JSON list of C-alpha atoms in Angstrom, two decimals:
[
{"chain": "C", "resi": 19, "resn": "UNK", "atom": "CA", "xyz": [7.46, -18.50, -11.67]},
{"chain": "C", "resi": 20, "resn": "UNK", "atom": "CA", "xyz": [3.74, -19.28, -11.88]},
{"chain": "C", "resi": 21, "resn": "UNK", "atom": "CA", "xyz": [1.82, -17.15, -14.35]},
{"chain": "C", "resi": 22, "resn": "UNK", "atom": "CA", "xyz": [-1.90, -17.16, -15.08]},
{"chain": "C", "resi": 23, "resn": "UNK", "atom": "CA", "xyz": [-3.91, -15.20, -17.63]},
{"chain": "C", "resi": 24, "resn": "UNK", "atom": "CA", "xyz": [-7.67, -15.44, -17.78]},
{"chain": "C", "resi": 25, "resn": "UNK", "atom": "CA", "xyz": [-10.35, -13.59, -19.71]},
{"chain": "C", "resi": 26, "resn": "UNK", "atom": "CA", "xyz": [-13.90, -13.96, -18.50]},
{"chain": "C", "resi": 27, "resn": "UNK", "atom": "CA", "xyz": [-17.11, -12.29, -19.61]},
{"chain": "C", "resi": 28, "resn": "UNK", "atom": "CA", "xyz": [-19.39, -11.56, -16.67]},
{"chain": "C", "resi": 29, "resn": "UNK", "atom": "CA", "xyz": [-22.96, -10.22, -16.43]},
{"chain": "C", "resi": 30, "resn": "UNK", "atom": "CA", "xyz": [-22.01, -7.28, -14.18]},
{"chain": "C", "resi": 31, "resn": "UNK", "atom": "CA", "xyz": [-20.92, -3.74, -14.97]},
{"chain": "C", "resi": 32, "resn": "UNK", "atom": "CA", "xyz": [-17.25, -2.80, -15.10]},
{"chain": "C", "resi": 33, "resn": "UNK", "atom": "CA", "xyz": [-17.62, -0.33, -12.20]},
{"chain": "C", "resi": 34, "resn": "UNK", "atom": "CA", "xyz": [-19.24, -3.02, -10.03]},
{"chain": "C", "resi": 35, "resn": "UNK", "atom": "CA", "xyz": [-16.41, -5.48, -10.65]},
{"chain": "C", "resi": 36, "resn": "UNK", "atom": "CA", "xyz": [-13.81, -2.75, -10.15]},
{"chain": "C", "resi": 37, "resn": "UNK", "atom": "CA", "xyz": [-15.32, -1.82, -6.76]},
{"chain": "C", "resi": 38, "resn": "UNK", "atom": "CA", "xyz": [-15.45, -5.44, -5.67]},
{"chain": "C", "resi": 39, "resn": "UNK", "atom": "CA", "xyz": [-11.79, -6.13, -6.57]},
{"chain": "C", "resi": 40, "resn": "UNK", "atom": "CA", "xyz": [-10.65, -2.80, -5.06]},
{"chain": "C", "resi": 41, "resn": "UNK", "atom": "CA", "xyz": [-12.32, -3.62, -1.72]},
{"chain": "C", "resi": 42, "resn": "UNK", "atom": "CA", "xyz": [-9.19, -5.40, -0.45]},
{"chain": "C", "resi": 43, "resn": "UNK", "atom": "CA", "xyz": [-10.16, -5.08, 3.22]},
{"chain": "C", "resi": 44, "resn": "UNK", "atom": "CA", "xyz": [-13.06, -7.50, 2.65]},
{"chain": "C", "resi": 45, "resn": "UNK", "atom": "CA", "xyz": [-11.04, -10.24, 0.95]},
{"chain": "C", "resi": 46, "resn": "UNK", "atom": "CA", "xyz": [-10.96, -12.49, 4.04]},
{"chain": "C", "resi": 47, "resn": "UNK", "atom": "CA", "xyz": [-14.79, -12.63, 3.91]},
{"chain": "C", "resi": 48, "resn": "UNK", "atom": "CA", "xyz": [-14.86, -14.50, 0.60]},
{"chain": "C", "resi": 49, "resn": "UNK", "atom": "CA", "xyz": [-11.46, -15.14, -0.95]},
{"chain": "C", "resi": 50, "resn": "UNK", "atom": "CA", "xyz": [-10.01, -18.64, -0.44]},
{"chain": "C", "resi": 51, "resn": "UNK", "atom": "CA", "xyz": [-6.77, -18.69, 1.50]},
{"chain": "C", "resi": 52, "resn": "UNK", "atom": "CA", "xyz": [-6.93, -15.00, 2.42]},
{"chain": "C", "resi": 53, "resn": "UNK", "atom": "CA", "xyz": [-6.96, -15.05, 6.21]},
{"chain": "C", "resi": 54, "resn": "UNK", "atom": "CA", "xyz": [-6.29, -11.35, 6.92]},
{"chain": "C", "resi": 55, "resn": "UNK", "atom": "CA", "xyz": [-6.21, -7.99, 5.16]},
{"chain": "C", "resi": 56, "resn": "UNK", "atom": "CA", "xyz": [-5.18, -4.58, 6.45]},
{"chain": "C", "resi": 57, "resn": "UNK", "atom": "CA", "xyz": [-5.09, -1.31, 4.54]},
{"chain": "C", "resi": 58, "resn": "UNK", "atom": "CA", "xyz": [-2.12, 0.86, 5.47]},
{"chain": "C", "resi": 59, "resn": "UNK", "atom": "CA", "xyz": [-3.10, 3.78, 3.23]},
{"chain": "C", "resi": 60, "resn": "UNK", "atom": "CA", "xyz": [-5.79, 4.51, 0.67]},
{"chain": "C", "resi": 61, "resn": "UNK", "atom": "CA", "xyz": [-6.52, 7.35, -1.76]},
{"chain": "C", "resi": 62, "resn": "UNK", "atom": "CA", "xyz": [-8.75, 7.47, -4.83]},
{"chain": "C", "resi": 63, "resn": "UNK", "atom": "CA", "xyz": [-5.88, 6.24, -7.01]},
{"chain": "C", "resi": 64, "resn": "UNK", "atom": "CA", "xyz": [-3.68, 4.09, -4.77]},
{"chain": "C", "resi": 65, "resn": "UNK", "atom": "CA", "xyz": [-3.55, 1.94, -1.66]},
{"chain": "C", "resi": 66, "resn": "UNK", "atom": "CA", "xyz": [-0.97, -0.01, 0.26]},
{"chain": "C", "resi": 67, "resn": "UNK", "atom": "CA", "xyz": [-2.31, -3.22, 1.77]},
{"chain": "C", "resi": 68, "resn": "UNK", "atom": "CA", "xyz": [-1.05, -6.12, 3.85]},
{"chain": "C", "resi": 69, "resn": "UNK", "atom": "CA", "xyz": [-2.52, -9.54, 3.07]},
{"chain": "C", "resi": 70, "resn": "UNK", "atom": "CA", "xyz": [-1.99, -12.81, 4.86]},
{"chain": "C", "resi": 71, "resn": "UNK", "atom": "CA", "xyz": [-2.51, -15.99, 2.88]},
{"chain": "C", "resi": 72, "resn": "UNK", "atom": "CA", "xyz": [-2.71, -19.44, 4.38]},
{"chain": "C", "resi": 73, "resn": "UNK", "atom": "CA", "xyz": [-2.82, -22.84, 2.74]},
{"chain": "C", "resi": 74, "resn": "UNK", "atom": "CA", "xyz": [-2.03, -26.09, 4.47]},
{"chain": "C", "resi": 75, "resn": "UNK", "atom": "CA", "xyz": [0.79, -25.54, 6.96]},
{"chain": "C", "resi": 76, "resn": "UNK", "atom": "CA", "xyz": [1.87, -22.32, 5.23]},
{"chain": "C", "resi": 77, "resn": "UNK", "atom": "CA", "xyz": [0.92, -18.81, 6.33]},
{"chain": "C", "resi": 78, "resn": "UNK", "atom": "CA", "xyz": [2.61, -15.84, 4.72]},
{"chain": "C", "resi": 79, "resn": "UNK", "atom": "CA", "xyz": [2.02, -12.08, 4.86]},
{"chain": "C", "resi": 80, "resn": "UNK", "atom": "CA", "xyz": [2.98, -9.59, 2.21]},
{"chain": "C", "resi": 81, "resn": "UNK", "atom": "CA", "xyz": [2.55, -5.91, 1.36]},
{"chain": "C", "resi": 82, "resn": "UNK", "atom": "CA", "xyz": [1.36, -4.67, -2.02]},
{"chain": "C", "resi": 83, "resn": "UNK", "atom": "CA", "xyz": [0.90, -1.31, -3.67]},
{"chain": "C", "resi": 84, "resn": "UNK", "atom": "CA", "xyz": [-2.39, -1.20, -5.58]},
{"chain": "C", "resi": 85, "resn": "UNK", "atom": "CA", "xyz": [-2.90, 1.42, -8.29]},
{"chain": "C", "resi": 86, "resn": "UNK", "atom": "CA", "xyz": [-6.54, 2.19, -9.06]},
{"chain": "C", "resi": 87, "resn": "UNK", "atom": "CA", "xyz": [-7.72, 3.59, -12.39]},
{"chain": "C", "resi": 88, "resn": "UNK", "atom": "CA", "xyz": [-11.47, 3.48, -11.80]},
{"chain": "C", "resi": 89, "resn": "UNK", "atom": "CA", "xyz": [-13.37, 1.77, -13.38]},
{"chain": "C", "resi": 90, "resn": "UNK", "atom": "CA", "xyz": [-11.03, 0.21, -15.93]},
{"chain": "C", "resi": 91, "resn": "UNK", "atom": "CA", "xyz": [-7.80, -1.04, -14.39]},
{"chain": "C", "resi": 92, "resn": "UNK", "atom": "CA", "xyz": [-6.24, -2.27, -11.14]},
{"chain": "C", "resi": 93, "resn": "UNK", "atom": "CA", "xyz": [-2.48, -2.87, -11.02]},
{"chain": "C", "resi": 94, "resn": "UNK", "atom": "CA", "xyz": [-0.83, -4.60, -8.05]},
{"chain": "C", "resi": 95, "resn": "UNK", "atom": "CA", "xyz": [2.90, -4.48, -7.37]},
{"chain": "C", "resi": 96, "resn": "UNK", "atom": "CA", "xyz": [4.82, -6.17, -4.62]},
{"chain": "C", "resi": 97, "resn": "UNK", "atom": "CA", "xyz": [6.38, -4.20, -1.78]},
{"chain": "C", "resi": 98, "resn": "UNK", "atom": "CA", "xyz": [7.50, -6.64, 0.93]},
{"chain": "C", "resi": 99, "resn": "UNK", "atom": "CA", "xyz": [7.15, -10.27, 1.99]},
{"chain": "C", "resi": 100, "resn": "UNK", "atom": "CA", "xyz": [7.89, -13.82, 0.79]},
{"chain": "C", "resi": 101, "resn": "UNK", "atom": "CA", "xyz": [8.03, -13.08, -2.96]},
{"chain": "C", "resi": 102, "resn": "UNK", "atom": "CA", "xyz": [10.91, -12.32, -5.27]},
{"chain": "C", "resi": 103, "resn": "UNK", "atom": "CA", "xyz": [8.30, -10.43, -7.29]},
{"chain": "C", "resi": 104, "resn": "UNK", "atom": "CA", "xyz": [4.54, -10.21, -7.79]},
{"chain": "C", "resi": 105, "resn": "UNK", "atom": "CA", "xyz": [2.68, -8.59, -10.70]},
{"chain": "C", "resi": 106, "resn": "UNK", "atom": "CA", "xyz": [-1.11, -8.69, -10.82]},
{"chain": "C", "resi": 107, "resn": "UNK", "atom": "CA", "xyz": [-3.49, -6.78, -13.10]},
{"chain": "C", "resi": 108, "resn": "UNK", "atom": "CA", "xyz": [-7.24, -6.62, -13.56]},
{"chain": "C", "resi": 109, "resn": "UNK", "atom": "CA", "xyz": [-8.74, -4.89, -16.58]},
{"chain": "C", "resi": 110, "resn": "UNK", "atom": "CA", "xyz": [-12.50, -4.29, -16.91]},
{"chain": "C", "resi": 111, "resn": "UNK", "atom": "CA", "xyz": [-13.96, -3.59, -20.35]},
{"chain": "C", "resi": 112, "resn": "UNK", "atom": "CA", "xyz": [-17.67, -2.74, -20.61]},
{"chain": "C", "resi": 113, "resn": "UNK", "atom": "CA", "xyz": [-19.85, -4.68, -23.03]},
{"chain": "C", "resi": 114, "resn": "UNK", "atom": "CA", "xyz": [-20.20, -3.16, -26.47]},
{"chain": "C", "resi": 115, "resn": "UNK", "atom": "CA", "xyz": [-23.30, -1.12, -27.23]},
{"chain": "C", "resi": 116, "resn": "UNK", "atom": "CA", "xyz": [-26.16, -3.46, -28.11]},
{"chain": "C", "resi": 117, "resn": "UNK", "atom": "CA", "xyz": [-24.53, -6.44, -26.40]},
{"chain": "C", "resi": 118, "resn": "UNK", "atom": "CA", "xyz": [-26.02, -8.00, -23.27]},
{"chain": "C", "resi": 119, "resn": "UNK", "atom": "CA", "xyz": [-25.11, -6.05, -20.12]},
{"chain": "C", "resi": 120, "resn": "UNK", "atom": "CA", "xyz": [-21.82, -7.00, -18.56]},
{"chain": "C", "resi": 121, "resn": "UNK", "atom": "CA", "xyz": [-18.10, -6.65, -18.99]},
{"chain": "C", "resi": 122, "resn": "UNK", "atom": "CA", "xyz": [-14.98, -8.51, -19.96]},
{"chain": "C", "resi": 123, "resn": "UNK", "atom": "CA", "xyz": [-12.50, -9.11, -17.16]},
{"chain": "C", "resi": 124, "resn": "UNK", "atom": "CA", "xyz": [-8.86, -9.70, -18.06]},
{"chain": "C", "resi": 125, "resn": "UNK", "atom": "CA", "xyz": [-6.89, -11.08, -15.12]},
{"chain": "C", "resi": 126, "resn": "UNK", "atom": "CA", "xyz": [-3.12, -11.61, -15.00]},
{"chain": "C", "resi": 127, "resn": "UNK", "atom": "CA", "xyz": [-0.88, -12.78, -12.17]},
{"chain": "C", "resi": 128, "resn": "UNK", "atom": "CA", "xyz": [2.83, -13.54, -12.25]},
{"chain": "C", "resi": 129, "resn": "UNK", "atom": "CA", "xyz": [4.96, -14.17, -9.16]},
{"chain": "C", "resi": 130, "resn": "UNK", "atom": "CA", "xyz": [7.82, -16.09, -7.66]},
{"chain": "C", "resi": 131, "resn": "UNK", "atom": "CA", "xyz": [8.36, -16.99, -4.02]},
{"chain": "C", "resi": 132, "resn": "UNK", "atom": "CA", "xyz": [11.79, -16.56, -2.46]},
{"chain": "C", "resi": 133, "resn": "UNK", "atom": "CA", "xyz": [11.43, -19.97, -0.80]},
{"chain": "C", "resi": 134, "resn": "UNK", "atom": "CA", "xyz": [11.86, -23.04, -2.99]},
{"chain": "C", "resi": 135, "resn": "UNK", "atom": "CA", "xyz": [9.63, -24.98, -0.60]},
{"chain": "C", "resi": 136, "resn": "UNK", "atom": "CA", "xyz": [6.78, -22.49, -1.05]},
{"chain": "C", "resi": 137, "resn": "UNK", "atom": "CA", "xyz": [7.35, -22.43, -4.80]},
{"chain": "C", "resi": 138, "resn": "UNK", "atom": "CA", "xyz": [7.07, -26.20, -5.01]},
{"chain": "C", "resi": 139, "resn": "UNK", "atom": "CA", "xyz": [4.01, -26.30, -2.74]},
{"chain": "C", "resi": 140, "resn": "UNK", "atom": "CA", "xyz": [2.06, -23.70, -4.71]},
{"chain": "C", "resi": 141, "resn": "UNK", "atom": "CA", "xyz": [3.28, -24.98, -8.08]},
{"chain": "C", "resi": 142, "resn": "UNK", "atom": "CA", "xyz": [1.33, -28.21, -7.64]},
{"chain": "C", "resi": 143, "resn": "UNK", "atom": "CA", "xyz": [-2.02, -26.44, -7.12]},
{"chain": "C", "resi": 144, "resn": "UNK", "atom": "CA", "xyz": [-1.45, -23.02, -8.68]},
{"chain": "C", "resi": 145, "resn": "UNK", "atom": "CA", "xyz": [-3.77, -23.17, -11.70]},
{"chain": "C", "resi": 146, "resn": "UNK", "atom": "CA", "xyz": [-6.67, -24.59, -9.70]},
{"chain": "C", "resi": 147, "resn": "UNK", "atom": "CA", "xyz": [-6.08, -22.11, -6.86]},
{"chain": "C", "resi": 148, "resn": "UNK", "atom": "CA", "xyz": [-6.24, -19.13, -9.24]},
{"chain": "C", "resi": 149, "resn": "UNK", "atom": "CA", "xyz": [-9.40, -20.48, -10.88]},
{"chain": "C", "resi": 150, "resn": "UNK", "atom": "CA", "xyz": [-11.02, -20.82, -7.44]},
{"chain": "C", "resi": 151, "resn": "UNK", "atom": "CA", "xyz": [-10.02, -17.26, -6.52]},
{"chain": "C", "resi": 152, "resn": "UNK", "atom": "CA", "xyz": [-11.50, -15.84, -9.73]},
{"chain": "C", "resi": 153, "resn": "UNK", "atom": "CA", "xyz": [-14.67, -17.89, -9.13]},
{"chain": "C", "resi": 154, "resn": "UNK", "atom": "CA", "xyz": [-14.82, -16.46, -5.57]},
{"chain": "C", "resi": 155, "resn": "UNK", "atom": "CA", "xyz": [-14.92, -12.93, -7.00]},
{"chain": "C", "resi": 156, "resn": "UNK", "atom": "CA", "xyz": [-17.79, -13.93, -9.30]},
{"chain": "C", "resi": 157, "resn": "UNK", "atom": "CA", "xyz": [-19.69, -15.52, -6.42]},
{"chain": "C", "resi": 158, "resn": "UNK", "atom": "CA", "xyz": [-19.11, -12.36, -4.40]},
{"chain": "C", "resi": 159, "resn": "UNK", "atom": "CA", "xyz": [-20.44, -10.23, -7.29]},
{"chain": "C", "resi": 160, "resn": "UNK", "atom": "CA", "xyz": [-23.64, -12.29, -7.34]},
{"chain": "C", "resi": 161, "resn": "UNK", "atom": "CA", "xyz": [-24.02, -11.93, -3.56]},
{"chain": "C", "resi": 162, "resn": "UNK", "atom": "CA", "xyz": [-23.38, -8.18, -3.70]},
{"chain": "C", "resi": 163, "resn": "UNK", "atom": "CA", "xyz": [-25.24, -7.21, -6.87]},
{"chain": "C", "resi": 164, "resn": "UNK", "atom": "CA", "xyz": [-27.84, -9.95, -7.27]},
{"chain": "C", "resi": 165, "resn": "UNK", "atom": "CA", "xyz": [-28.27, -12.54, -9.98]},
{"chain": "C", "resi": 166, "resn": "UNK", "atom": "CA", "xyz": [-27.84, -11.39, -13.57]},
{"chain": "C", "resi": 167, "resn": "UNK", "atom": "CA", "xyz": [-30.97, -9.72, -14.87]},
{"chain": "C", "resi": 168, "resn": "UNK", "atom": "CA", "xyz": [-32.27, -8.77, -11.41]},
{"chain": "C", "resi": 169, "resn": "UNK", "atom": "CA", "xyz": [-31.57, -5.13, -12.32]},
{"chain": "C", "resi": 170, "resn": "UNK", "atom": "CA", "xyz": [-30.77, -3.58, -8.92]},
{"chain": "C", "resi": 171, "resn": "UNK", "atom": "CA", "xyz": [-30.68, 0.21, -8.99]},
{"chain": "C", "resi": 172, "resn": "UNK", "atom": "CA", "xyz": [-27.40, 1.77, -10.03]},
{"chain": "C", "resi": 173, "resn": "UNK", "atom": "CA", "xyz": [-25.03, 1.70, -7.09]},
{"chain": "C", "resi": 174, "resn": "UNK", "atom": "CA", "xyz": [-27.37, -0.50, -5.03]},
{"chain": "C", "resi": 175, "resn": "UNK", "atom": "CA", "xyz": [-25.63, -3.21, -3.08]},
{"chain": "C", "resi": 176, "resn": "UNK", "atom": "CA", "xyz": [-27.38, -6.20, -1.58]},
{"chain": "C", "resi": 177, "resn": "UNK", "atom": "CA", "xyz": [-26.54, -7.22, 1.94]},
{"chain": "C", "resi": 178, "resn": "UNK", "atom": "CA", "xyz": [-23.16, -8.88, 2.18]},
{"chain": "C", "resi": 179, "resn": "UNK", "atom": "CA", "xyz": [-24.75, -11.20, 4.76]},
{"chain": "C", "resi": 180, "resn": "UNK", "atom": "CA", "xyz": [-26.93, -12.80, 2.06]},
{"chain": "C", "resi": 181, "resn": "UNK", "atom": "CA", "xyz": [-25.78, -16.34, 1.34]},
{"chain": "C", "resi": 182, "resn": "UNK", "atom": "CA", "xyz": [-23.71, -16.48, -1.82]},
{"chain": "C", "resi": 183, "resn": "UNK", "atom": "CA", "xyz": [-25.20, -18.26, -4.78]},
{"chain": "C", "resi": 184, "resn": "UNK", "atom": "CA", "xyz": [-23.34, -20.06, -7.51]},
{"chain": "C", "resi": 185, "resn": "UNK", "atom": "CA", "xyz": [-21.89, -17.70, -10.11]},
{"chain": "C", "resi": 186, "resn": "UNK", "atom": "CA", "xyz": [-23.57, -17.37, -13.46]},
{"chain": "C", "resi": 187, "resn": "UNK", "atom": "CA", "xyz": [-21.95, -19.37, -16.25]},
{"chain": "C", "resi": 188, "resn": "UNK", "atom": "CA", "xyz": [-18.91, -17.56, -17.58]},
{"chain": "C", "resi": 189, "resn": "UNK", "atom": "CA", "xyz": [-16.87, -17.78, -20.73]},
{"chain": "C", "resi": 190, "resn": "UNK", "atom": "CA", "xyz": [-13.23, -18.39, -19.89]},
{"chain": "C", "resi": 191, "resn": "UNK", "atom": "CA", "xyz": [-10.42, -18.16, -22.40]},
{"chain": "C", "resi": 192, "resn": "UNK", "atom": "CA", "xyz": [-7.59, -19.31, -20.14]}
]
């Protein structure tokens, strides 16, 4: 039953981070261990997606229902696959007035595999794997929106083909 909670302050707007996390179809482009993603359905407030994760000799696919409350909250619930359960939430809180631009990201994941073998395999590396995934989102934000302080126009997105740069330092309260 691995669980991870992380709060990170990032130098990007809440709507930018929301859009990046909600773009599930692009996860294989940047997210470690995500080898495939397919959207079954998508509306403004919900999507159903199939993801395939691979690590070492393991490759598992699962289906999730993703509820979207733009730009503040993303809630993921498990539909089908190798888990007993999966709960994942992202909350995006804009910086207070007068504070440097950015937002606070609260990330939570809690799951259990049906297979004891998978549970043991992921249990050994779980905390580091989640940290690397969160860091991959921050690296993606930098590639998409530019380095902090570059002030791209609202809604402007840099080419996804641009090589990712290291994420800006973040404050983590894990």
